[in-house]
Coordinates of C-alpha atoms and ligand atoms in Angstrom, one line a residue:
M1315 CA -12.0 123.7 -21.3
E1316 CA -10.9 120.1 -21.3
E1317 CA -12.2 118.2 -24.3
Y1318 CA -14.6 115.3 -24.0
V1319 CA -13.1 111.9 -23.9
W1320 CA -15.7 109.2 -24.4
W1321 CA -14.2 106.4 -22.3
R1322 CA -13.4 108.8 -19.5
D1323 CA -16.4 111.1 -19.4
G1324 CA -19.2 108.8 -20.6
V1325 CA -21.0 105.9 -19.1
I1326 CA -20.1 102.4 -20.4
Y1327 CA -23.0 100.0 -20.4
Q1328 CA -22.3 96.3 -20.2
I1329 CA -24.6 94.0 -22.2
Y1330 CA -24.8 90.3 -21.4
P1331 CA -26.0 89.4 -24.9
R1332 CA -27.6 86.1 -24.2
S1333 CA -29.9 87.8 -21.6
F1334 CA -30.6 91.1 -23.3
L1335 CA -33.3 90.5 -26.0
D1336 CA -34.2 87.5 -28.1
T1337 CA -35.7 88.3 -31.5
N1338 CA -36.0 84.8 -33.0
G1339 CA -37.7 82.9 -30.2
D1340 CA -34.8 80.5 -29.4
G1341 CA -34.7 81.7 -25.8
F1342 CA -31.3 83.2 -26.3
G1343 CA -30.6 87.0 -26.7
D1344 CA -29.1 88.0 -30.0
L1345 CA -27.3 90.8 -31.9
P1346 CA -30.5 91.9 -33.8
G1347 CA -32.0 92.3 -30.3
I1348 CA -29.3 94.7 -29.3
T1349 CA -29.5 96.6 -32.5
S1350 CA -33.3 97.0 -32.0
R1351 CA -32.7 98.6 -28.6
L1352 CA -30.0 101.1 -29.6
D1353 CA -32.5 104.0 -29.5
Y1354 CA -33.3 103.0 -25.9
L1355 CA -29.6 102.9 -25.0
A1356 CA -28.9 106.2 -26.7
D1357 CA -31.8 107.8 -24.9
L1358 CA -30.6 106.4 -21.6
G1359 CA -27.5 108.5 -22.2
V1360 CA -24.7 106.0 -22.2
A1361 CA -21.6 106.5 -24.4
A1362 CA -20.5 103.0 -25.1
L1363 CA -21.7 99.3 -25.0
W1364 CA -19.4 96.6 -23.8
L1365 CA -20.7 93.2 -25.1
S1366 CA -19.8 90.1 -23.1
P1367 CA -18.4 87.4 -25.5
I1368 CA -20.4 86.8 -28.7
Y1369 CA -18.0 84.3 -30.3
P1370 CA -18.7 80.6 -31.0
S1371 CA -18.5 78.7 -27.7
P1372 CA -19.5 75.3 -26.3
D1373 CA -20.6 77.3 -23.2
A1374 CA -18.6 75.5 -20.5
D1375 CA -18.3 79.0 -19.1
F1376 CA -21.1 80.8 -20.9
G1377 CA -19.1 82.3 -23.8
Y1378 CA -15.8 82.8 -21.9
D1379 CA -14.6 79.5 -23.5
V1380 CA -14.0 80.7 -27.0
A1381 CA -13.8 78.3 -29.9
D1382 CA -13.1 80.9 -32.6
H1383 CA -12.1 84.4 -31.7
T1384 CA -12.9 85.9 -35.1
A1385 CA -16.5 84.7 -35.7
I1386 CA -19.9 85.2 -34.2
D1387 CA -21.8 82.4 -32.5
P1388 CA -24.7 81.5 -34.7
R1389 CA -27.0 81.8 -31.7
Y1390 CA -26.2 85.5 -31.6
G1391 CA -26.4 86.0 -35.4
T1392 CA -23.8 86.5 -38.1
L1393 CA -20.9 88.7 -38.9
A1394 CA -23.2 90.8 -41.1
D1395 CA -25.5 91.3 -38.0
F1396 CA -22.5 92.5 -36.1
E1397 CA -21.5 94.9 -38.8
I1398 CA -25.1 96.3 -38.8
L1399 CA -24.9 96.7 -35.0
V1400 CA -21.6 98.6 -35.2
E1401 CA -22.9 100.9 -37.9
E1402 CA -26.2 101.6 -36.2
A1403 CA -24.4 102.2 -32.9
H1404 CA -22.0 104.6 -34.4
R1405 CA -24.8 106.4 -36.2
R1406 CA -26.2 107.1 -32.7
G1407 CA -22.8 108.1 -31.2
L1408 CA -22.5 104.9 -29.3
R1409 CA -19.1 103.1 -29.2
I1410 CA -18.8 99.3 -29.2
I1411 CA -16.4 97.5 -26.9
L1412 CA -15.8 93.7 -27.3
D1413 CA -14.8 91.3 -24.6
A1414 CA -11.4 89.9 -25.6
V1415 CA -10.9 86.6 -23.9
L1416 CA -7.3 85.9 -24.8
N1417 CA -5.9 84.2 -21.7
H1418 CA -7.5 80.8 -22.6
T1419 CA -9.5 79.2 -25.3
S1420 CA -12.2 76.5 -25.4
D1421 CA -10.9 72.9 -25.5
Q1422 CA -12.8 72.8 -28.8
H1423 CA -10.7 75.6 -30.3
P1424 CA -8.8 74.3 -33.4
W1425 CA -5.5 75.5 -31.7
F1426 CA -6.1 73.2 -28.7
L1427 CA -7.3 70.3 -30.8
E1428 CA -4.0 70.5 -32.7
S1429 CA -1.9 71.1 -29.5
R1430 CA -3.4 68.0 -27.8
S1431 CA -3.0 65.8 -30.8
S1432 CA 0.6 64.9 -30.4
K1433 CA 3.7 65.9 -28.5
D1434 CA 5.4 67.1 -31.7
N1435 CA 2.5 69.1 -33.1
P1436 CA 3.7 72.6 -34.1
K1437 CA 1.1 74.0 -31.7
R1438 CA 2.0 71.8 -28.8
D1439 CA 3.8 74.7 -27.1
W1440 CA 0.8 77.0 -27.6
Y1441 CA -0.5 75.6 -24.3
S1442 CA 1.3 74.4 -21.1
W1443 CA 1.8 70.7 -21.0
R1444 CA 3.6 68.7 -18.3
A1445 CA 4.2 65.1 -17.4
A1446 CA 3.1 65.9 -13.8
P1447 CA 1.1 68.8 -12.4
N1448 CA 2.5 71.5 -10.1
N1449 CA 0.4 72.8 -7.2
W1450 CA -1.5 75.5 -9.0
I1451 CA -5.2 75.7 -8.4
S1452 CA -8.1 76.6 -10.6
A1453 CA -10.2 79.8 -10.0
F1454 CA -13.3 77.5 -10.1
G1455 CA -12.0 75.0 -7.6
G1456 CA -9.6 72.0 -7.5
R1457 CA -6.3 71.6 -9.3
A1458 CA -5.5 73.6 -12.4
W1459 CA -4.1 70.6 -14.3
E1460 CA -6.1 68.1 -16.4
Y1461 CA -4.8 64.7 -17.5
D1462 CA -5.1 64.2 -21.3
P1463 CA -5.0 60.5 -22.3
V1464 CA -4.1 61.3 -25.9
T1465 CA -0.5 62.1 -25.0
S1466 CA -0.5 61.1 -21.3
E1467 CA 0.3 64.6 -20.2
Y1468 CA -1.4 67.3 -18.2
Y1469 CA -2.5 70.7 -19.4
Y1470 CA -2.9 73.9 -17.4
H1471 CA -6.3 75.6 -17.1
L1472 CA -6.9 78.5 -14.7
F1473 CA -10.7 78.2 -15.1
T1474 CA -12.7 75.1 -16.1
R1475 CA -11.0 72.1 -17.6
E1476 CA -12.7 73.1 -20.9
Q1477 CA -10.7 76.4 -20.8
P1478 CA -7.0 75.5 -21.4
D1479 CA -4.6 78.4 -20.8
L1480 CA -2.6 79.7 -23.8
N1481 CA 1.1 79.9 -23.3
F1482 CA 2.0 83.6 -23.9
N1483 CA 5.7 82.9 -23.6
N1484 CA 5.4 81.6 -27.1
P1485 CA 5.7 84.5 -29.5
E1486 CA 3.3 82.9 -32.0
V1487 CA 0.6 82.9 -29.4
R1488 CA 1.2 86.6 -28.8
Q1489 CA 1.1 87.3 -32.5
A1490 CA -2.1 85.3 -33.0
Q1491 CA -3.9 87.2 -30.2
L1492 CA -2.7 90.6 -31.6
D1493 CA -4.2 89.5 -34.9
V1494 CA -7.5 88.8 -33.2
L1495 CA -7.6 92.4 -31.9
R1496 CA -6.6 93.7 -35.4
F1497 CA -9.4 91.7 -37.0
W1498 CA -12.0 93.5 -34.9
L1499 CA -10.4 96.9 -35.0
E1500 CA -10.6 96.6 -38.8
R1501 CA -14.4 96.1 -38.4
G1502 CA -14.7 99.4 -36.5
V1503 CA -14.7 98.1 -32.9
D1504 CA -13.9 101.0 -30.5
G1505 CA -12.2 99.0 -27.7
F1506 CA -11.7 95.8 -25.8
R1507 CA -12.4 94.7 -22.3
L1508 CA -9.4 92.3 -21.6
D1509 CA -10.6 89.3 -19.7
V1510 CA -8.1 88.3 -16.8
F1511 CA -5.2 90.0 -18.6
N1512 CA -2.8 89.7 -15.7
T1513 CA -2.8 85.9 -16.0
Y1514 CA -1.7 85.8 -19.7
F1515 CA 1.8 84.8 -18.7
E1516 CA 3.0 82.0 -16.4
N1517 CA 6.5 81.4 -15.2
P1518 CA 7.9 79.2 -18.0
D1519 CA 9.5 76.8 -15.5
L1520 CA 6.0 76.3 -13.9
P1521 CA 7.2 76.3 -10.2
D1522 CA 4.8 75.8 -7.3
N1523 CA 3.0 78.8 -5.8
P1524 CA 3.5 79.4 -2.1
S1525 CA 0.3 78.8 -0.1
S1526 CA -1.5 81.7 1.5
L1527 CA -2.4 81.6 5.2
L1528 CA -5.3 83.8 4.8
G1529 CA -7.2 82.1 2.0
R1530 CA -10.2 79.9 2.6
L1531 CA -11.7 78.9 -0.8
G1532 CA -10.5 79.0 -4.4
L1533 CA -7.7 81.2 -5.6
P1534 CA -7.0 83.0 -2.3
L1535 CA -5.6 79.6 -1.1
Q1536 CA -2.3 80.5 -2.8
Q1537 CA -0.1 83.5 -3.5
H1538 CA -0.2 83.8 -7.2
I1539 CA 3.4 84.7 -7.8
Q1540 CA 4.1 82.2 -10.6
D1541 CA 0.8 82.1 -12.5
A1542 CA 0.0 85.9 -12.6
D1543 CA 1.7 89.3 -13.1
Q1544 CA 4.8 87.8 -14.8
P1545 CA 7.5 90.1 -16.2
G1546 CA 6.5 89.4 -19.8
L1547 CA 3.1 91.1 -19.2
L1548 CA 4.1 94.8 -19.3
P1549 CA 6.0 94.6 -22.7
F1550 CA 3.0 92.7 -24.2
L1551 CA 0.5 95.3 -22.9
R1552 CA 2.7 97.9 -24.6
E1553 CA 2.5 96.0 -27.8
M1554 CA -1.3 95.8 -27.5
R1555 CA -1.5 99.5 -26.8
A1556 CA 0.7 100.4 -29.8
L1557 CA -1.6 98.3 -32.0
V1558 CA -4.7 99.9 -30.7
D1559 CA -3.2 103.4 -30.9
R1560 CA -2.9 103.0 -34.7
Y1561 CA -6.7 103.4 -34.7
P1562 CA -7.8 106.7 -33.4
G1563 CA -10.0 106.9 -30.3
R1564 CA -9.8 103.3 -29.4
Y1565 CA -9.7 102.0 -25.8
L1566 CA -8.4 99.1 -23.7
V1567 CA -9.8 98.3 -20.2
G1568 CA -8.4 95.3 -18.4
E1569 CA -9.8 93.0 -15.8
T1570 CA -7.5 91.7 -13.1
F1571 CA -8.0 89.6 -10.1
G1572 CA -6.1 92.0 -7.9
G1573 CA -7.2 95.1 -6.0
P1574 CA -6.7 98.7 -7.0
E1575 CA -2.9 98.3 -6.6
A1576 CA -2.8 95.7 -9.4
A1577 CA -5.1 97.8 -11.5
A1578 CA -3.1 101.0 -11.2
R1579 CA 0.1 99.3 -12.1
Y1580 CA -1.1 98.5 -15.6
V1581 CA -2.7 101.8 -16.5
G1582 CA -0.7 104.4 -18.3
D1583 CA -0.1 106.3 -21.5
D1584 CA 1.7 103.3 -23.1
L1585 CA -0.2 100.6 -21.2
L1586 CA -4.0 100.2 -20.7
H1587 CA -6.3 103.2 -20.7
A1588 CA -8.0 101.7 -17.6
A1589 CA -8.2 98.6 -15.5
F1590 CA -11.0 97.4 -13.2
S1591 CA -10.5 97.5 -9.5
F1592 CA -13.4 96.0 -7.8
D1593 CA -13.0 97.9 -4.6
F1594 CA -16.7 98.7 -4.3
T1595 CA -18.0 95.2 -5.0
D1596 CA -16.6 93.0 -2.2
S1597 CA -19.4 94.2 0.0
R1598 CA -21.2 91.0 -0.6
W1599 CA -23.4 91.5 2.5
S1600 CA -25.0 94.7 3.4
W1601 CA -22.8 95.4 6.5
P1602 CA -20.1 97.3 4.6
F1603 CA -22.8 99.5 3.0
N1604 CA -22.0 102.5 5.0
P1605 CA -20.4 105.9 4.4
R1606 CA -17.1 105.2 5.9
Y1607 CA -16.5 102.1 3.8
F1608 CA -17.0 104.0 0.5
M1609 CA -15.0 107.0 1.8
E1610 CA -12.0 104.9 2.9
R1611 CA -11.9 103.0 -0.4
G1612 CA -12.5 106.1 -2.4
I1613 CA -9.6 107.9 -0.8
R1614 CA -7.3 104.8 -1.0
R1615 CA -8.1 104.5 -4.7
E1616 CA -7.4 108.2 -5.3
T1617 CA -4.0 107.8 -3.7
L1618 CA -3.1 104.7 -5.8
F1619 CA -4.4 106.1 -9.1
G1620 CA -3.4 109.8 -8.6
A1621 CA -4.4 112.6 -10.9
A1622 CA -2.8 111.1 -14.1
Q1623 CA -4.5 107.7 -14.1
W1624 CA -8.2 107.2 -14.6
P1625 CA -10.1 104.7 -12.4
T1626 CA -13.3 102.8 -13.2
N1627 CA -16.4 102.5 -11.1
V1628 CA -18.0 99.1 -11.0
L1629 CA -20.8 98.1 -8.6
S1630 CA -22.3 95.2 -10.6
N1631 CA -21.4 92.9 -13.5
H1632 CA -22.1 89.4 -14.8
D1633 CA -19.8 87.8 -12.1
L1634 CA -21.2 89.5 -9.0
P1635 CA -24.5 89.7 -7.1
R1636 CA -26.1 92.9 -8.3
A1637 CA -25.6 96.0 -6.1
A1638 CA -29.4 96.4 -5.8
S1639 CA -29.5 92.8 -4.3
R1640 CA -26.4 93.2 -2.2
Y1641 CA -27.6 96.3 -0.4
A1642 CA -31.3 95.9 -0.4
R1643 CA -32.8 95.4 3.0
D1644 CA -36.1 94.2 1.5
D1645 CA -37.3 93.6 -2.0
E1646 CA -39.6 96.6 -2.2
D1647 CA -37.0 99.1 -1.0
D1648 CA -35.0 100.7 -3.8
G1649 CA -33.3 103.3 -1.5
P1650 CA -30.0 101.6 -1.2
A1651 CA -30.0 100.9 -4.9
R1652 CA -30.4 104.6 -5.6
L1653 CA -27.4 105.3 -3.4
A1654 CA -25.4 102.7 -5.3
M1655 CA -26.4 104.3 -8.6
A1656 CA -25.4 107.8 -7.3
L1657 CA -22.0 106.5 -6.2
L1658 CA -21.5 104.8 -9.6
L1659 CA -22.3 108.0 -11.5
T1660 CA -20.7 110.6 -9.3
L1661 CA -17.5 109.1 -7.9
R1662 CA -14.3 109.9 -9.9
G1663 CA -13.9 107.2 -12.6
T1664 CA -15.7 105.8 -15.6
P1665 CA -19.0 104.3 -14.6
F1666 CA -19.6 100.7 -15.8
M1667 CA -23.3 100.1 -15.7
Y1668 CA -24.5 96.5 -16.0
Q1669 CA -27.7 95.8 -18.0
G1670 CA -30.8 96.1 -15.8
E1671 CA -29.0 98.2 -13.2
E1672 CA -30.9 101.2 -14.5
I1673 CA -34.2 99.7 -13.3
A1674 CA -32.6 98.2 -10.2
M1675 CA -33.1 94.6 -11.3
R1676 CA -32.5 92.0 -8.6
D1677 CA -30.7 88.7 -8.7
V1678 CA -33.0 85.7 -9.5
A1679 CA -33.0 83.0 -6.8
L1680 CA -32.5 79.5 -8.3
R1681 CA -33.0 76.0 -6.9
R1682 CA -30.1 73.7 -6.8
G1683 CA -31.2 71.9 -10.0
E1684 CA -31.5 75.2 -11.9
I1685 CA -27.9 76.3 -11.3
L1686 CA -25.9 76.4 -14.5
D1687 CA -22.6 78.2 -13.5
P1688 CA -19.7 75.8 -13.0
P1689 CA -18.4 77.2 -9.7
G1690 CA -22.0 77.4 -8.4
R1691 CA -22.5 73.7 -9.1
R1692 CA -19.3 72.8 -7.5
Y1693 CA -19.6 74.9 -4.3
W1694 CA -23.4 75.0 -3.7
P1695 CA -24.7 75.9 -1.1
F1696 CA -21.6 77.8 0.1
Y1697 CA -21.4 79.6 -3.1
K1698 CA -24.3 79.6 -5.5
G1699 CA -22.5 80.8 -8.6
R1700 CA -23.1 83.7 -10.9
D1701 CA -26.4 82.9 -12.6
G1702 CA -28.4 85.2 -10.3
C1703 CA -27.3 88.4 -11.9
R1704 CA -27.5 86.9 -15.5
A1705 CA -31.3 86.6 -15.6
P1706 CA -33.0 88.0 -18.7
F1707 CA -33.6 91.8 -18.9
Q1708 CA -37.0 92.8 -17.8
W1709 CA -38.5 94.8 -20.6
S1710 CA -42.2 94.7 -19.8
A1711 CA -45.0 92.8 -18.0
A1712 CA -45.5 90.6 -21.1
P1713 CA -44.7 86.8 -20.8
N1714 CA -41.0 86.2 -20.1
A1715 CA -40.7 89.9 -19.3
G1716 CA -40.8 90.6 -23.0
F1717 CA -37.3 89.1 -23.3
S1718 CA -38.3 86.1 -25.5
A1719 CA -41.3 84.5 -27.2
G1720 CA -39.6 81.1 -26.5
M1721 CA -38.2 79.4 -23.5
P1722 CA -35.6 81.7 -21.9
W1723 CA -32.2 80.0 -21.4
L1724 CA -32.2 81.1 -17.8
K1725 CA -35.2 81.7 -15.5
V1726 CA -36.7 85.2 -15.6
H1727 CA -37.0 86.9 -12.2
P1728 CA -40.6 86.5 -11.0
D1729 CA -40.8 90.1 -10.0
Y1730 CA -40.9 91.2 -13.7
R1731 CA -44.6 92.0 -13.6
S1732 CA -44.0 94.8 -11.1
R1733 CA -40.4 95.7 -12.0
N1734 CA -39.9 96.2 -15.8
L1735 CA -38.7 99.0 -18.1
A1736 CA -42.1 99.7 -19.7
G1737 CA -43.7 100.2 -16.3
Q1738 CA -40.9 102.4 -15.1
K1739 CA -41.0 104.5 -18.2
A1740 CA -44.6 105.3 -17.6
N1741 CA -43.8 106.5 -14.1
P1742 CA -41.8 109.7 -13.6
A1743 CA -40.9 108.8 -10.0
S1744 CA -39.4 105.4 -11.1
F1745 CA -35.9 104.1 -10.7
F1746 CA -35.4 104.4 -14.5
Y1747 CA -36.0 108.1 -14.4
F1748 CA -33.8 108.5 -11.4
T1749 CA -31.0 106.9 -13.4
H1750 CA -31.9 108.8 -16.6
R1751 CA -31.8 112.2 -14.8
L1752 CA -28.5 111.5 -13.1
I1753 CA -26.8 110.5 -16.4
A1754 CA -28.2 113.7 -18.0
L1755 CA -26.8 115.7 -15.1
R1756 CA -23.4 114.1 -15.7
W1757 CA -23.5 115.1 -19.4
I1758 CA -23.9 118.8 -18.6
H1759 CA -21.5 119.1 -15.7
P1760 CA -17.8 118.6 -16.5
A1761 CA -17.1 118.4 -12.8
L1762 CA -19.1 115.2 -12.6
Q1763 CA -17.2 113.8 -15.6
H1764 CA -13.6 114.5 -15.0
G1765 CA -13.4 116.7 -11.9
E1766 CA -11.1 115.8 -9.1
F1767 CA -12.5 114.0 -6.0
V1768 CA -12.6 115.9 -2.8
P1769 CA -13.7 114.0 0.3
L1770 CA -15.8 116.0 2.8
A1771 CA -17.4 113.8 5.4
A1772 CA -18.4 110.3 6.3
T1773 CA -20.6 110.3 9.4
R1774 CA -22.5 107.3 10.6
E1775 CA -25.3 108.1 8.1
V1776 CA -24.0 110.6 5.6
L1777 CA -21.4 110.5 2.9
A1778 CA -20.4 113.8 1.4
Y1779 CA -17.8 114.6 -1.3
Q1780 CA -17.2 117.0 -4.0
R1781 CA -16.2 116.9 -7.7
K1782 CA -14.2 119.9 -8.7
A1783 CA -13.3 121.0 -12.2
E1784 CA -11.9 124.4 -13.4
N1785 CA -15.0 126.4 -13.2
E1786 CA -17.4 124.4 -11.1
T1787 CA -17.7 122.4 -7.9
M1788 CA -20.4 119.9 -7.3
T1789 CA -21.2 118.6 -3.8
I1790 CA -22.8 115.1 -3.4
L1791 CA -24.7 114.3 -0.2
L1792 CA -25.9 110.7 0.4
N1793 CA -28.0 109.7 3.3
F1794 CA -27.4 105.9 3.9
A1795 CA -30.0 105.8 6.7
K1796 CA -33.6 104.8 6.3
K1797 CA -34.5 107.8 8.5
P1798 CA -34.2 111.6 8.1
V1799 CA -30.8 112.9 9.2
D1800 CA -29.8 116.5 9.9
F1801 CA -26.7 117.6 8.1
D1802 CA -24.9 120.9 8.3
T1803 CA -23.3 121.5 4.9
S1804 CA -21.1 124.3 6.2
T1805 CA -19.5 122.2 8.9
A1806 CA -19.1 119.1 6.8
L1807 CA -15.4 118.9 7.8
G1808 CA -14.2 117.6 11.0
H1809 CA -15.0 113.9 10.5
G1810 CA -11.5 112.8 9.8
F1811 CA -11.0 114.1 6.3
A1812 CA -9.9 117.7 7.1
S1813 CA -7.6 119.0 4.4
Q1814 CA -4.2 120.6 4.9
D1815 CA -5.4 123.9 3.5
G1816 CA -8.4 124.2 5.8
G1817 CA -12.1 124.1 5.1
S1818 CA -12.6 127.6 3.8
E1819 CA -10.6 127.1 0.7
R1820 CA -12.3 123.8 -0.2
G1821 CA -15.3 125.5 -1.6
L1822 CA -17.8 124.0 0.8
P1823 CA -21.3 124.6 -0.2
G1824 CA -22.3 127.6 1.9
A1825 CA -25.2 129.9 1.7
G1826 CA -26.3 130.2 -1.9
A1827 CA -25.5 126.6 -2.9
R1828 CA -28.3 125.3 -5.1
V1829 CA -29.9 121.8 -5.2
L1830 CA -29.4 120.6 -8.8
F1831 CA -30.7 117.1 -8.2
S1832 CA -32.4 115.5 -5.2
T1833 CA -34.7 112.6 -4.4
G1834 CA -35.8 114.4 -1.3
R1835 CA -36.4 118.1 -2.1
P1836 CA -37.2 120.5 -4.9
E1837 CA -34.4 122.2 -6.8
G1838 CA -33.3 125.5 -5.4
V1839 CA -31.2 127.3 -2.8
V1840 CA -30.2 125.3 0.4
P1841 CA -29.6 126.8 3.8
G1842 CA -26.5 125.6 5.6
R1843 CA -28.4 123.0 7.7
I1844 CA -30.6 120.6 5.9
R1845 CA -32.6 117.6 6.9
L1846 CA -31.8 114.8 4.4
E1847 CA -34.7 112.4 3.7
P1848 CA -34.3 108.6 4.1
Y1849 CA -31.7 107.4 1.5
E1850 CA -31.7 110.9 0.0
V1851 CA -29.4 111.5 -3.0
C1852 CA -28.7 115.3 -3.2
V1853 CA -26.4 117.0 -5.6
L1854 CA -25.6 120.7 -5.0
G1855 CA -23.8 123.0 -7.3
Ligands
ISL2059 O1 -16.5 85.5 -10.9 C1 -15.5 85.2 -10.2 C2 -15.8 84.5 -9.0 O2 -16.9 83.8 -9.0 C3 -14.2 85.7 -10.5 O3 -13.2 85.0 -9.9 C4 -14.0 85.6 -12.1 O4 -13.9 84.3 -12.5 C5 -12.8 86.4 -12.4 O5 -13.0 87.8 -12.1 C6 -12.5 86.3 -14.0 O6 -13.6 86.6 -14.7 C7 -13.6 86.6 -16.1 O7 -13.0 85.5 -16.6 C8 -13.6 84.2 -16.4 C9 -15.1 84.3 -16.6 O8 -15.7 83.1 -16.1 C10 -15.8 85.5 -16.1 O9 -17.1 85.5 -16.4 C11 -15.0 86.7 -16.6 O10 -15.6 87.9 -16.2 C12 -13.0 83.2 -17.3 O11 -13.0 83.7 -18.6
CA2060 CA1 -32.2 84.3 -30.3

């Protein structure tokens, strides 16, 4: 029996603190709000909470511009509130993962204030300064260099101009950032999500990037061979890992810009435990929401990660349109969102669930004047930014969805009167209970946690795969169609995914397979041929 590993087998729940729960009426979610909902999160069945940044920040990029890496922004509370949160979470068996934003700081960070003050300041070299810019571009549009009149030079910023990039080629910078991690490890933090870690290092000579013929907007306009994935990165990740390994049971998950190739490269026993590959999120429109899309990506990812490395499953986060919004054909219809949740929780990999995903919250639509996110303001209407998925959590039908007694920092989705947690908790057929039951199923079946992935079929309507552990095989059947579809479980092969060893040895669910979970039928024995209901999620074991 393989032992339970929390970051591999459990669900990690992302909290966007400013939109979770406000307890003091300033319109801004806070740490006491999170602490007061730990019972809810434990009951939901998640293993860990990843908190988006909670450090002091002027909010040029909503907390991702950090002005002090070892303090709590007063709007969220105090260090004492944080200590209570960690203690109360641990008491309930929940781990806490912090968002480590190390690539850049706020332009109000004391390090940058020093660096910009004069050319011979000891911290001058902590950032990248040049008399003239090179051709690098910012992820949020335009050139990545900002002129600073204080010393008549330009500094480099991959994101907004208020987020100057640190120079990781300077050993003092690397040491300072390792000290930041140590500060939080000493306070009992269980792990870190490393914001854009593959851009820590730049080529120290700062040469131009070649342009890319394929790119249209933003970063894809260039090939990022000088400003990302530099040789210094691997040794530094090893240092980070060695530090974290001095504290038992801790975890590092990295965020890259790249696809699964980039992610797999940085995962290993002496590197990161995991890295996001957003291979299931670029389906921004509903057209790729079909069985073949998920099967092809699922198989490709398996090949890249192999058995030794552990992938992550992400369908939504604070940077993307929510899966429920991406895939919904209309607002009332939660069928596609159920399929997305089933994929998240049953594909091989650690599920990262984004707050509100468990009740299928939708993106809020904003008028132009309401947009807050910098890239959204710049590119509207071609790109409307990331505010939509950041709207406050919908707790109840009370004013402001029960999020705040004050004026919420961002508009609450107007559908909160009909879509909210309290309402769904009162209804056994709700999306909440669907999520809850599926997480519970994961807890009791090791095959769903760490079993291998076995592709079975991707027809026009149905996606079928298995998860296989030592002593159990689970079969997942998903009907992507809004109509009933006949599916023969015993002839699931023959759709392009036939194995070398032939179907009989793959443990296909034959006569006697039992329905363990379904949105379309009672639990029990299934015959070989079944009629899947519209959008049915069916798990056999
Ligand atoms: O969100 C994006 C596109 O709109 C991505 O390009 C995103 O900026 C990229 O994945 C990096 O994201 C992370 O770092 C950013 C921050 O704005 C994001 O919120 C964060 O997830 C800078 O710290
Ligand atoms: Ca508050």
